[in-house]
Structures are given as C-alpha cells and as structure tokens.
PDB file of C-alpha atoms in Angstrom:
ATOM      1  CA  GLU U 148      -2.017 -20.288 -21.597  1.00 86.00           C
ATOM      2  CA  ALA U 149      -2.349 -20.525 -25.685  1.00 90.00           C
ATOM      3  CA  GLN U 150       1.236 -19.797 -25.281  1.00 90.00           C
ATOM      4  CA  GLY U 151       1.627 -21.847 -22.163  1.00 91.00           C
ATOM      5  CA  ALA U 152       2.099 -19.452 -20.088  1.00 89.00           C
ATOM      6  CA  PRO U 153       1.049 -19.090 -16.511  1.00 90.00           C
ATOM      7  CA  TRP U 154      -1.345 -16.249 -15.251  1.00 89.00           C
ATOM      8  CA  GLN U 155       1.425 -15.610 -12.387  1.00 87.00           C
ATOM      9  CA  ARG U 156       3.602 -14.363 -15.410  1.00 88.00           C
ATOM     10  CA  VAL U 157       1.776 -12.137 -16.568  1.00 88.00           C
ATOM     11  CA  LEU U 158       1.189 -10.471 -13.034  1.00 86.00           C
ATOM     12  CA  ASP U 159       4.787 -10.161 -13.054  1.00 85.00           C
ATOM     13  CA  ALA U 160       5.519  -8.524 -15.818  1.00 87.00           C
ATOM     14  CA  VAL U 161       2.246  -5.851 -15.155  1.00 87.00           C
ATOM     15  CA  ARG U 162       4.184  -5.619 -12.043  1.00 85.00           C
ATOM     16  CA  THR U 163       6.882  -4.298 -13.584  1.00 85.00           C
ATOM     17  CA  GLN U 164       5.484  -2.779 -15.695  1.00 89.00           C
ATOM     18  CA  GLY U 165       3.248  -1.393 -13.009  1.00 87.00           C
ATOM     19  CA  PRO U 166       4.748   2.461 -12.089  1.00 87.00           C
ATOM     20  CA  ALA U 167       5.067   3.369 -15.884  1.00 90.00           C
ATOM     21  CA  ILE U 168       1.475   2.357 -15.998  1.00 92.00           C
ATOM     22  CA  TRP U 169       0.073   3.954 -12.728  1.00 93.00           C
ATOM     23  CA  ALA U 170       2.120   7.511 -14.055  1.00 92.00           C
ATOM     24  CA  ALA U 171      -0.056   7.200 -17.507  1.00 94.00           C
ATOM     25  CA  LEU U 172      -3.673   7.264 -15.532  1.00 94.00           C
ATOM     26  CA  PRO U 173      -5.575  10.052 -15.050  1.00 94.00           C
ATOM     27  CA  VAL U 174      -6.477  11.103 -11.291  1.00 92.00           C
ATOM     28  CA  SER U 175      -9.972  10.188 -11.690  1.00 94.00           C
ATOM     29  CA  GLU U 176      -8.824   6.494 -13.260  1.00 95.00           C
ATOM     30  CA  ARG U 177      -6.584   5.569 -10.425  1.00 94.00           C
ATOM     31  CA  ARG U 178      -9.382   5.788  -8.478  1.00 93.00           C
ATOM     32  CA  ARG U 179     -11.758   4.076  -9.592  1.00 94.00           C
ATOM     33  CA  VAL U 180      -8.657   1.394  -9.839  1.00 92.00           C
ATOM     34  CA  VAL U 181      -8.210   1.758  -5.753  1.00 90.00           C
ATOM     35  CA  ARG U 182     -12.112   1.515  -5.650  1.00 90.00           C
ATOM     36  CA  ARG U 183     -13.123  -1.353  -7.856  1.00 91.00           C
ATOM     37  CA  LEU U 184     -10.012  -3.608  -8.840  1.00 89.00           C
ATOM     38  CA  ARG U 185      -7.498  -3.382  -5.741  1.00 84.00           C
ATOM     39  CA  PRO U 186      -9.442  -6.408  -3.878  1.00 79.00           C
ATOM     40  CA  PHE U 187      -8.579  -8.791  -6.594  1.00 84.00           C
ATOM     41  CA  TRP U 188      -5.432  -7.203  -7.788  1.00 83.00           C
ATOM     42  CA  ASP U 189      -4.727  -7.546  -3.866  1.00 80.00           C
ATOM     43  CA  VAL U 190      -5.738 -11.306  -4.138  1.00 79.00           C
ATOM     44  CA  HIS U 191      -3.786 -11.928  -7.207  1.00 81.00           C
ATOM     45  CA  ARG U 192      -0.735 -10.291  -6.515  1.00 80.00           C
ATOM     46  CA  PHE U 193       0.236 -11.182  -3.044  1.00 78.00           C
ATOM     47  CA  ARG U 194       0.583 -14.891  -3.722  1.00 80.00           C
ATOM     48  CA  VAL U 195       0.858 -17.182  -0.682  1.00 83.00           C
ATOM     49  CA  ALA U 196       3.869 -19.963  -0.892  1.00 86.00           C
ATOM     50  CA  PRO U 197       3.758 -22.952  -2.025  1.00 90.00           C
ATOM     51  CA  GLN U 198       4.610 -24.340   1.622  1.00 96.00           C
ATOM     52  CA  VAL U 199       1.870 -22.081   3.019  1.00 93.00           C
ATOM     53  CA  GLU U 200      -0.740 -23.169   0.947  1.00 93.00           C
ATOM     54  CA  ALA U 201       0.196 -26.486   1.313  1.00 96.00           C
ATOM     55  CA  ALA U 202      -0.235 -26.584   5.295  1.00 96.00           C
ATOM     56  CA  ILE U 203      -4.079 -24.359   4.591  1.00 94.00           C
ATOM     57  CA  THR U 204      -5.144 -27.169   2.253  1.00 95.00           C
ATOM     58  CA  ARG U 205      -4.179 -29.695   4.917  1.00 96.00           C
ATOM     59  CA  GLY U 206      -6.096 -28.089   7.210  1.00 95.00           C
ATOM     60  CA  ALA U 207      -8.988 -27.645   5.234  1.00 94.00           C
ATOM     61  CA  VAL U 208      -9.204 -31.108   4.910  1.00 96.00           C
ATOM     62  CA  SER U 209      -8.485 -32.262   8.172  1.00 96.00           C
ATOM     63  CA  GLY U 210     -11.220 -29.430   9.231  1.00 92.00           C
ATOM     64  CA  LYS U 211      -8.815 -27.020  11.299  1.00 90.00           C
ATOM     65  CA  VAL U 212      -9.019 -24.539   9.003  1.00 90.00           C
ATOM     66  CA  ARG U 213     -12.058 -23.058   7.991  1.00 90.00           C
ATOM     67  CA  ILE U 214     -12.368 -20.395   5.041  1.00 90.00           C
ATOM     68  CA  PHE U 215     -15.564 -17.455   5.223  1.00 90.00           C
ATOM     69  CA  LYS U 216     -16.043 -14.633   2.681  1.00 89.00           C
ATOM     70  CA  ALA U 217     -17.415 -12.971   5.561  1.00 91.00           C
ATOM     71  CA  GLU U 218     -17.012  -9.372   7.884  1.00 89.00           C
ATOM     72  CA  PRO U 219     -16.248  -9.394  10.843  1.00 90.00           C
ATOM     73  CA  VAL U 220     -18.642  -7.229  12.597  1.00 92.00           C
ATOM     74  CA  LYS U 221     -18.157  -8.028  16.508  1.00 93.00           C
ATOM     75  CA  VAL U 222     -15.630 -10.065  18.682  1.00 94.00           C
ATOM     76  CA  GLU U 223     -15.907 -10.671  22.235  1.00 94.00           C
ATOM     77  CA  ALA U 224     -13.779 -12.968  25.170  1.00 91.00           C
ATOM     78  CA  GLY U 225     -15.989 -16.101  25.267  1.00 80.00           C
ATOM     79  CA  GLU U 226     -15.655 -19.055  28.126  1.00 83.00           C
ATOM     80  CA  THR U 227     -13.726 -21.094  25.516  1.00 88.00           C
ATOM     81  CA  GLY U 228     -11.843 -18.163  23.333  1.00 92.00           C
ATOM     82  CA  VAL U 229     -13.081 -15.622  20.891  1.00 95.00           C
ATOM     83  CA  ALA U 230     -16.539 -15.330  19.959  1.00 94.00           C
ATOM     84  CA  VAL U 231     -16.587 -13.874  16.423  1.00 94.00           C
ATOM     85  CA  THR U 232     -19.105 -12.699  14.666  1.00 95.00           C
ATOM     86  CA  LEU U 233     -18.946 -12.992  10.984  1.00 95.00           C
ATOM     87  CA  ARG U 234     -21.483 -11.437   8.763  1.00 95.00           C
ATOM     88  CA  LEU U 235     -22.068 -13.520   5.745  1.00 94.00           C
ATOM     89  CA  GLY U 236     -24.607 -11.403   3.844  1.00 91.00           C
ATOM     90  CA  PRO U 237     -27.318  -9.037   3.809  1.00 91.00           C
ATOM     91  CA  ASP U 238     -29.222 -11.315   6.914  1.00 92.00           C
ATOM     92  CA  ARG U 239     -26.478 -13.503   7.314  1.00 95.00           C
ATOM     93  CA  PHE U 240     -24.451 -14.526  10.384  1.00 96.00           C
ATOM     94  CA  GLU U 241     -22.633 -16.889  11.948  1.00 95.00           C
ATOM     95  CA  VAL U 242     -20.758 -16.980  15.480  1.00 94.00           C
ATOM     96  CA  VAL U 243     -17.257 -18.719  15.573  1.00 92.00           C
ATOM     97  CA  THR U 244     -15.283 -19.031  18.552  1.00 92.00           C
ATOM     98  CA  VAL U 245     -11.336 -19.157  18.407  1.00 92.00           C
ATOM     99  CA  ASP U 246      -8.084 -19.077  19.962  1.00 91.00           C
ATOM    100  CA  ALA U 247      -6.713 -15.723  18.742  1.00 90.00           C
ATOM    101  CA  VAL U 248      -7.567 -13.206  16.214  1.00 89.00           C
ATOM    102  CA  VAL U 249      -4.927 -11.568  13.982  1.00 86.00           C
ATOM    103  CA  LEU U 250      -5.806  -8.727  10.999  1.00 79.00           C
ATOM    104  CA  ALA U 251      -4.705  -9.104   8.847  1.00 75.00           C
ATOM    105  CA  THR U 252      -6.254  -6.443   6.434  1.00 69.00           C
ATOM    106  CA  GLY U 253      -3.021  -4.553   5.396  1.00 67.00           C
ATOM    107  CA  PRO U 254      -1.936  -0.968   6.476  1.00 67.00           C
ATOM    108  CA  ALA U 255      -4.787   2.155   6.934  1.00 70.00           C
ATOM    109  CA  HIS U 256      -2.898   4.227   6.024  1.00 70.00           C
ATOM    110  CA  ARG U 257      -6.085   6.803   5.572  1.00 71.00           C
ATOM    111  CA  SER U 258      -6.312   7.047   9.333  1.00 82.00           C
ATOM    112  CA  LEU U 259      -2.358   7.748   9.912  1.00 84.00           C
ATOM    113  CA  LEU U 260      -3.082  11.323  10.759  1.00 86.00           C
ATOM    114  CA  GLU U 261      -5.344  10.565  13.504  1.00 85.00           C
ATOM    115  CA  ALA U 262      -3.641   7.233  14.566  1.00 83.00           C
ATOM    116  CA  ASP U 263       0.398   8.533  14.425  1.00 86.00           C
ATOM    117  CA  ALA U 264       1.423  12.118  16.588  1.00 91.00           C
ATOM    118  CA  PHE U 265       4.272  12.406  14.595  1.00 93.00           C
ATOM    119  CA  ALA U 266       2.360  12.567  11.052  1.00 91.00           C
ATOM    120  CA  ARG U 267      -0.791  14.210  12.552  1.00 92.00           C
ATOM    121  CA  GLY U 268       1.848  16.690  13.890  1.00 95.00           C
ATOM    122  CA  LEU U 269       3.612  17.385  10.538  1.00 95.00           C
ATOM    123  CA  ALA U 270       0.172  17.525   8.864  1.00 95.00           C
ATOM    124  CA  GLU U 271      -0.790  20.393  11.609  1.00 95.00           C
ATOM    125  CA  LEU U 272       2.401  22.804  10.506  1.00 96.00           C
ATOM    126  CA  GLY U 273       0.605  22.082   7.068  1.00 96.00           C
ATOM    127  CA  LEU U 274       4.227  19.984   5.468  1.00 97.00           C
ATOM    128  CA  ILE U 275       2.020  16.752   4.583  1.00 96.00           C
ATOM    129  CA  THR U 276      -1.492  16.005   3.397  1.00 95.00           C
ATOM    130  CA  LEU U 277      -3.408  12.800   2.483  1.00 94.00           C
ATOM    131  CA  ASP U 278      -3.977  12.289  -0.871  1.00 94.00           C
ATOM    132  CA  GLU U 279      -6.044  12.390  -3.756  1.00 92.00           C
ATOM    133  CA  VAL U 280      -6.773   9.016  -4.014  1.00 91.00           C
ATOM    134  CA  GLY U 281      -7.093   7.118  -0.747  1.00 88.00           C
ATOM    135  CA  LEU U 282      -3.717   5.479  -0.366  1.00 90.00           C
ATOM    136  CA  GLY U 283      -1.775   7.658   1.839  1.00 91.00           C
ATOM    137  CA  LEU U 284       0.380  11.001   1.940  1.00 94.00           C
ATOM    138  CA  ALA U 285       0.409  13.301  -1.674  1.00 95.00           C
ATOM    139  CA  ALA U 286       3.997  12.904  -2.992  1.00 96.00           C
ATOM    140  CA  ASP U 287       5.299  14.437  -6.286  1.00 96.00           C
ATOM    141  CA  PRO U 288       7.424  12.589  -9.332  1.00 93.00           C
ATOM    142  CA  ARG U 289      10.405  13.334  -6.656  1.00 95.00           C
ATOM    143  CA  SER U 290       8.538  11.489  -3.852  1.00 96.00           C
ATOM    144  CA  ARG U 291       8.818  14.799  -2.169  1.00 97.00           C
ATOM    145  CA  ALA U 292       5.753  14.914   0.067  1.00 97.00           C
ATOM    146  CA  ILE U 293       3.193  17.943  -1.106  1.00 97.00           C
ATOM    147  CA  GLY U 294       1.797  20.191   1.731  1.00 96.00           C
ATOM    148  CA  ALA U 295      -1.159  21.813   2.580  1.00 96.00           C
ATOM    149  CA  ASP U 296      -0.041  24.497   0.384  1.00 96.00           C
ATOM    150  CA  GLY U 297       0.540  22.657  -3.015  1.00 95.00           C
ATOM    151  CA  ALA U 298       4.163  22.514  -2.990  1.00 95.00           C
ATOM    152  CA  SER U 299       6.807  19.816  -2.948  1.00 94.00           C
ATOM    153  CA  ASP U 300       9.953  22.314  -2.558  1.00 92.00           C
ATOM    154  CA  ARG U 301      10.847  21.292   0.933  1.00 92.00           C
ATOM    155  CA  PRO U 302      13.346  19.037   1.882  1.00 92.00           C
ATOM    156  CA  LEU U 303      10.819  15.821   3.308  1.00 95.00           C
ATOM    157  CA  TRP U 304      10.415  13.071   1.459  1.00 97.00           C
ATOM    158  CA  ILE U 305       7.565  10.135   1.865  1.00 95.00           C
ATOM    159  CA  ALA U 306       8.884   6.511   1.034  1.00 93.00           C
ATOM    160  CA  GLY U 307       7.750   3.302   1.058  1.00 91.00           C
ATOM    161  CA  PRO U 308       3.902   2.078   1.049  1.00 90.00           C
ATOM    162  CA  LEU U 309       2.868   5.885   2.110  1.00 92.00           C
ATOM    163  CA  ALA U 310       3.578   6.943  -1.238  1.00 94.00           C
ATOM    164  CA  ARG U 311       1.379   4.522  -3.258  1.00 92.00           C
ATOM    165  CA  ALA U 312      -0.735   7.105  -4.565  1.00 92.00           C
ATOM    166  CA  ALA U 313       1.898   8.812  -6.836  1.00 94.00           C
ATOM    167  CA  PHE U 314       3.807   5.689  -7.305  1.00 93.00           C
ATOM    168  CA  GLY U 315       1.896   3.063  -7.927  1.00 89.00           C
ATOM    169  CA  GLU U 316       2.172  -0.499  -6.229  1.00 84.00           C
ATOM    170  CA  LEU U 317       4.624   0.251  -3.157  1.00 86.00           C
ATOM    171  CA  MET U 318       3.502  -3.607  -0.652  1.00 82.00           C
ATOM    172  CA  GLY U 319       6.273  -5.568  -2.413  1.00 81.00           C
ATOM    173  CA  LEU U 320       9.329  -5.888  -1.031  1.00 84.00           C
ATOM    174  CA  PRO U 321      11.262  -5.650  -4.378  1.00 85.00           C
ATOM    175  CA  GLU U 322       9.207  -2.444  -5.247  1.00 88.00           C
ATOM    176  CA  VAL U 323      10.002  -1.035  -1.695  1.00 91.00           C
ATOM    177  CA  SER U 324      13.348  -1.335  -2.536  1.00 93.00           C
ATOM    178  CA  ARG U 325      13.858  -0.043  -5.185  1.00 91.00           C
ATOM    179  CA  HIS U 326      11.711   2.870  -4.390  1.00 94.00           C
ATOM    180  CA  GLY U 327      13.856   3.120  -1.452  1.00 95.00           C
ATOM    181  CA  GLU U 328      17.051   3.420  -2.977  1.00 96.00           C
ATOM    182  CA  PHE U 329      14.879   5.960  -5.608  1.00 95.00           C
ATOM    183  CA  VAL U 330      14.220   8.233  -2.557  1.00 96.00           C
ATOM    184  CA  ALA U 331      17.976   8.272  -1.579  1.00 96.00           C
ATOM    185  CA  ARG U 332      19.205   9.052  -4.548  1.00 95.00           C
ATOM    186  CA  GLU U 333      16.642  12.176  -4.135  1.00 95.00           C
ATOM    187  CA  VAL U 334      17.945  12.353  -1.010  1.00 95.00           C
ATOM    188  CA  ILE U 335      21.794  12.978  -2.422  1.00 94.00           C
ATOM    189  CA  ARG U 336      21.056  15.085  -4.994  1.00 92.00           C
ATOM    190  CA  ARG U 337      19.172  17.810  -2.638  1.00 90.00           C
ATOM    191  CA  PHE U 338      21.596  18.108  -0.507  1.00 87.00           C
ATOM    192  CA  LEU U 339      24.651  17.518  -3.357  1.00 89.00           C
ATOM    193  CA  ASP U 340      22.654  20.714  -5.008  1.00 81.00           C
ATOM    194  CA  ASP U 341      22.611  22.705  -1.653  1.00 73.00           C
ATOM    195  CA  ALA U 342      26.026  22.027  -1.068  1.00 71.00           C
ATOM    196  CA  TYR U 343      27.213  23.664  -4.702  1.00 64.00           C
ATOM    197  CA  ASP U 344      24.612  26.596  -3.812  1.00 65.00           C
ATOM    198  CA  ASP U 345      26.537  26.855  -0.983  1.00 63.00           C
ATOM    199  CA  GLU U 346      30.219  26.797  -3.073  1.00 64.00           C
ATOM    200  CA  ARG U 347      28.878  29.485  -5.759  1.00 65.00           C
ATOM    201  CA  LEU U 348      27.579  31.410  -2.581  1.00 60.00           C
ATOM    202  CA  THR U 349      31.408  31.387  -0.765  1.00 66.00           C
ATOM    203  CA  ALA U 350      33.020  31.878  -4.079  1.00 64.00           C
ATOM    204  CA  ALA U 351      30.987  34.824  -4.889  1.00 58.00           C
TER     205      ALA U 351
END
C-alpha cells in the first residue's frame, strides 16, 4: 500500500514464484499450508472477473442473491425447488429453497482412486500412489508418477492439478499450461534417450 501497489499484484508475483517457494518447503510445511492457509490462498488467488463481480453485486442489492458463510448438510427435492439445509454455526441452521445446486468446491483429488476406475486400476498395479500432502498423486520433480515401491523411473507422468503436491499451484490456466509444456518436454526427452540407447545397442 505504501508503494501504491494493489494486493493483486503481490499475489500475481507469488503465483509466478510459487513453484520455487513450494519446492523449498519440507513436506511438513506443505501439509500446514494445505491444512491452514489453502482456503485463504484459494479466495485471493482465484479472483472473480469484474463483470461477474458486478452481476453478483447487482443481485445482492436487489435481494436476488444471498451470500452465506455456511456448510450445506442436507439437500432434498421440495415442492417449489430444491431445499438446502445450511449449517451457519454449531447450533444454527437455515433452510433455503433454490432452483438448482452447483457444486463448485473444486476437484476432489483425494477420492480419485475411489471415483475413477482407470486410476484405481493403476493404483492396484502399484504404478501410482496418493501424495503425502493430500492434493492428488505422488510425482517426482520430473512429474513422473511415484509407484507403491517408491520408484519413479517408469514412462508414466502426472500432468496438471493432480501433480500439485510436487509443484504447488497447478489450478490456474497459466500454471497448467506451463506444466503441460514441461511434461511434454520430459516425455520427448525420455523417448529420445530411449531411441539413443537403442541406436547404441544396434551399433554395438
């Protein structure tokens, strides 16, 4: 503020430096960030577009939009819509009727192995494991999957948000794009190395 810079610029700088900051943290500190700071990071990191914010503000002023700090605990069909029971506090509840319910809490990566048959099959083969931080799948610094045996030398890579435990912020489009390019280079390098090794063996 003293320099006349908005807080958004600071967050944008942290986003750019995020991978280096995250890589420097031990696993115990990464867990603390996920457990204690992630909600604050998500709120400030994923900023709403000005047009959407203006629409929400208009809705709030007109009474069409109400904002609750609550936990949805029950949803059931009602005669005039969907009745949602919200827990506002330890002993405070309110039931609101809405036209639709949209789950927008982000991907539940920790339940991937239960929800996705393909991922579950890879885990059963010992090819992938959940990470130690609680964000997705375990990957090494080259984004290769870490198997149940702790090895990551197989030609199997984790790309995108599922690799957040190894690389930090991987939910925004710029970060996902850069990581996708990184993984593509790693795949190319692996197969070029294999081709070089095959060529040497053939020559020998």
